Tab-separated table of C-alpha atoms and ligand atoms in Angstrom:
chain	number	residue	atom	x	y	z
A	1	MET	CA	0.000	0.000	0.000
A	2	LYS	CA	1.253	3.474	-0.892
A	3	SER	CA	1.970	5.930	1.884
A	4	PRO	CA	-0.416	8.878	2.364
A	5	PHE	CA	2.453	11.147	1.248
A	6	ALA	CA	2.815	9.489	-2.153
A	7	LYS	CA	-0.936	9.774	-2.717
A	8	ALA	CA	-0.984	13.395	-1.575
A	9	TRP	CA	1.782	14.297	-4.050
A	10	GLY	CA	-0.002	12.459	-6.834
A	11	CYS	CA	-3.113	14.563	-6.168
A	12	VAL	CA	-1.054	17.762	-6.025
A	13	GLY	CA	0.409	16.738	-9.396
A	14	ILE	CA	-3.100	16.416	-10.879
A	15	MET	CA	-4.005	19.859	-9.496
A	16	MET	CA	-0.807	21.305	-11.013
A	17	ILE	CA	-1.685	19.865	-14.425
A	18	GLY	CA	-5.096	21.527	-14.030
A	19	VAL	CA	-3.476	24.881	-13.246
A	20	VAL	CA	-1.116	24.560	-16.224
A	21	LEU	CA	-4.056	23.700	-18.539
A	22	MET	CA	-5.992	26.678	-17.220
A	23	MET	CA	-3.025	28.990	-17.868
A	24	SER	CA	-2.587	27.535	-21.360
A	25	SER	CA	-6.116	28.695	-22.154
A	26	LEU	CA	-4.701	32.234	-22.174
A	27	ALA	CA	-2.681	31.270	-25.244
A	28	PHE	CA	-5.960	30.870	-27.154
A	29	LEU	CA	-7.480	34.288	-26.566
A	30	ASN	CA	-8.094	34.515	-30.316
A	31	ASN	CA	-9.880	31.155	-30.386
A	32	GLU	CA	-12.814	31.076	-27.983
A	33	ALA	CA	-13.621	27.390	-28.440
A	34	LEU	CA	-10.079	26.267	-27.612
A	35	MET	CA	-9.827	28.778	-24.774
A	36	TYR	CA	-12.959	27.438	-23.079
A	37	LEU	CA	-11.870	23.853	-23.724
A	38	PHE	CA	-8.571	24.402	-21.882
A	39	LEU	CA	-10.282	26.420	-19.163
A	40	PHE	CA	-12.778	23.617	-18.623
A	41	LEU	CA	-10.105	20.879	-18.655
A	42	GLY	CA	-8.040	22.888	-16.179
A	43	VAL	CA	-10.916	23.414	-13.743
A	44	ALA	CA	-11.914	19.740	-14.091
A	45	GLY	CA	-8.318	18.685	-13.333
A	46	ILE	CA	-8.130	20.864	-10.227
A	47	ILE	CA	-11.481	19.570	-8.946
A	48	ALA	CA	-10.420	15.960	-9.651
A	49	GLY	CA	-7.180	16.504	-7.728
A	50	VAL	CA	-9.007	17.984	-4.726
A	51	VAL	CA	-11.647	15.226	-4.709
A	52	LEU	CA	-8.982	12.496	-5.025
A	53	HIS	CA	-7.056	14.111	-2.190
A	54	TYR	CA	-10.100	13.983	0.079
A	55	LYS	CA	-10.889	10.420	-0.921
A	56	THR	CA	-7.418	8.870	-0.769
A	57	VAL	CA	-5.213	10.911	1.582
A	58	ARG	CA	-6.435	9.389	4.805
A	59	CYS	CA	-4.919	7.857	7.906
A	60	PRO	CA	-4.805	4.050	7.463
A	61	HIS	CA	-5.865	3.640	11.103
A	62	CYS	CA	-8.653	6.102	11.881
A	63	GLY	CA	-9.567	7.210	8.338
A	64	SER	CA	-9.201	10.930	9.049
A	65	HIS	CA	-8.464	13.163	6.079
A	66	LEU	CA	-4.918	14.392	6.606
A	67	GLY	CA	-5.160	17.704	4.741
A	68	ARG	CA	-1.857	19.533	4.804
A	69	VAL	CA	-0.697	18.187	8.157
A	70	TYR	CA	2.213	15.919	7.350
A	71	GLY	CA	4.423	14.094	9.807
A	72	PRO	CA	5.389	10.560	10.728
A	73	ARG	CA	2.236	10.193	12.821
A	74	CYS	CA	-1.468	10.854	12.364
A	75	PRO	CA	-2.414	14.154	14.080
A	76	PHE	CA	-5.811	12.685	14.977
A	77	CYS	CA	-5.119	9.261	16.452
A	78	GLY	CA	-1.347	9.571	16.984
A	79	LYS	CA	-0.482	6.300	15.236
A	80	ASP	CA	2.457	5.824	12.890
A	81	TYR	CA	1.305	5.627	9.228
A	82	LYS	CA	3.688	2.738	8.557
A	83	ALA	CA	2.541	0.688	11.566
A	84	LYS	CA	0.449	-2.361	10.691
A	85	ASP	CA	-2.380	-1.455	13.062
B	101	ZN	ZN1	-5.314	8.386	12.451
């Protein structure tokens, strides 16, 4: 099983791709269809990253969403993420 950190970075990566797509839409100011396509893809990517983060970045013991609090232990139940139980 992947650590919560690896999953969190994967989700941040998806959000970053969304941001980059959104910015690329500015390159198509003379083409409305393409501009809205990139804008939409970018927003969809950011939302997907946030939703995935909430769904997958959780403590393996108590299931709490870890948000941006990263450390060797869960801030909610105090257990080590790598511990078996
Ligand atoms: Zn926990």
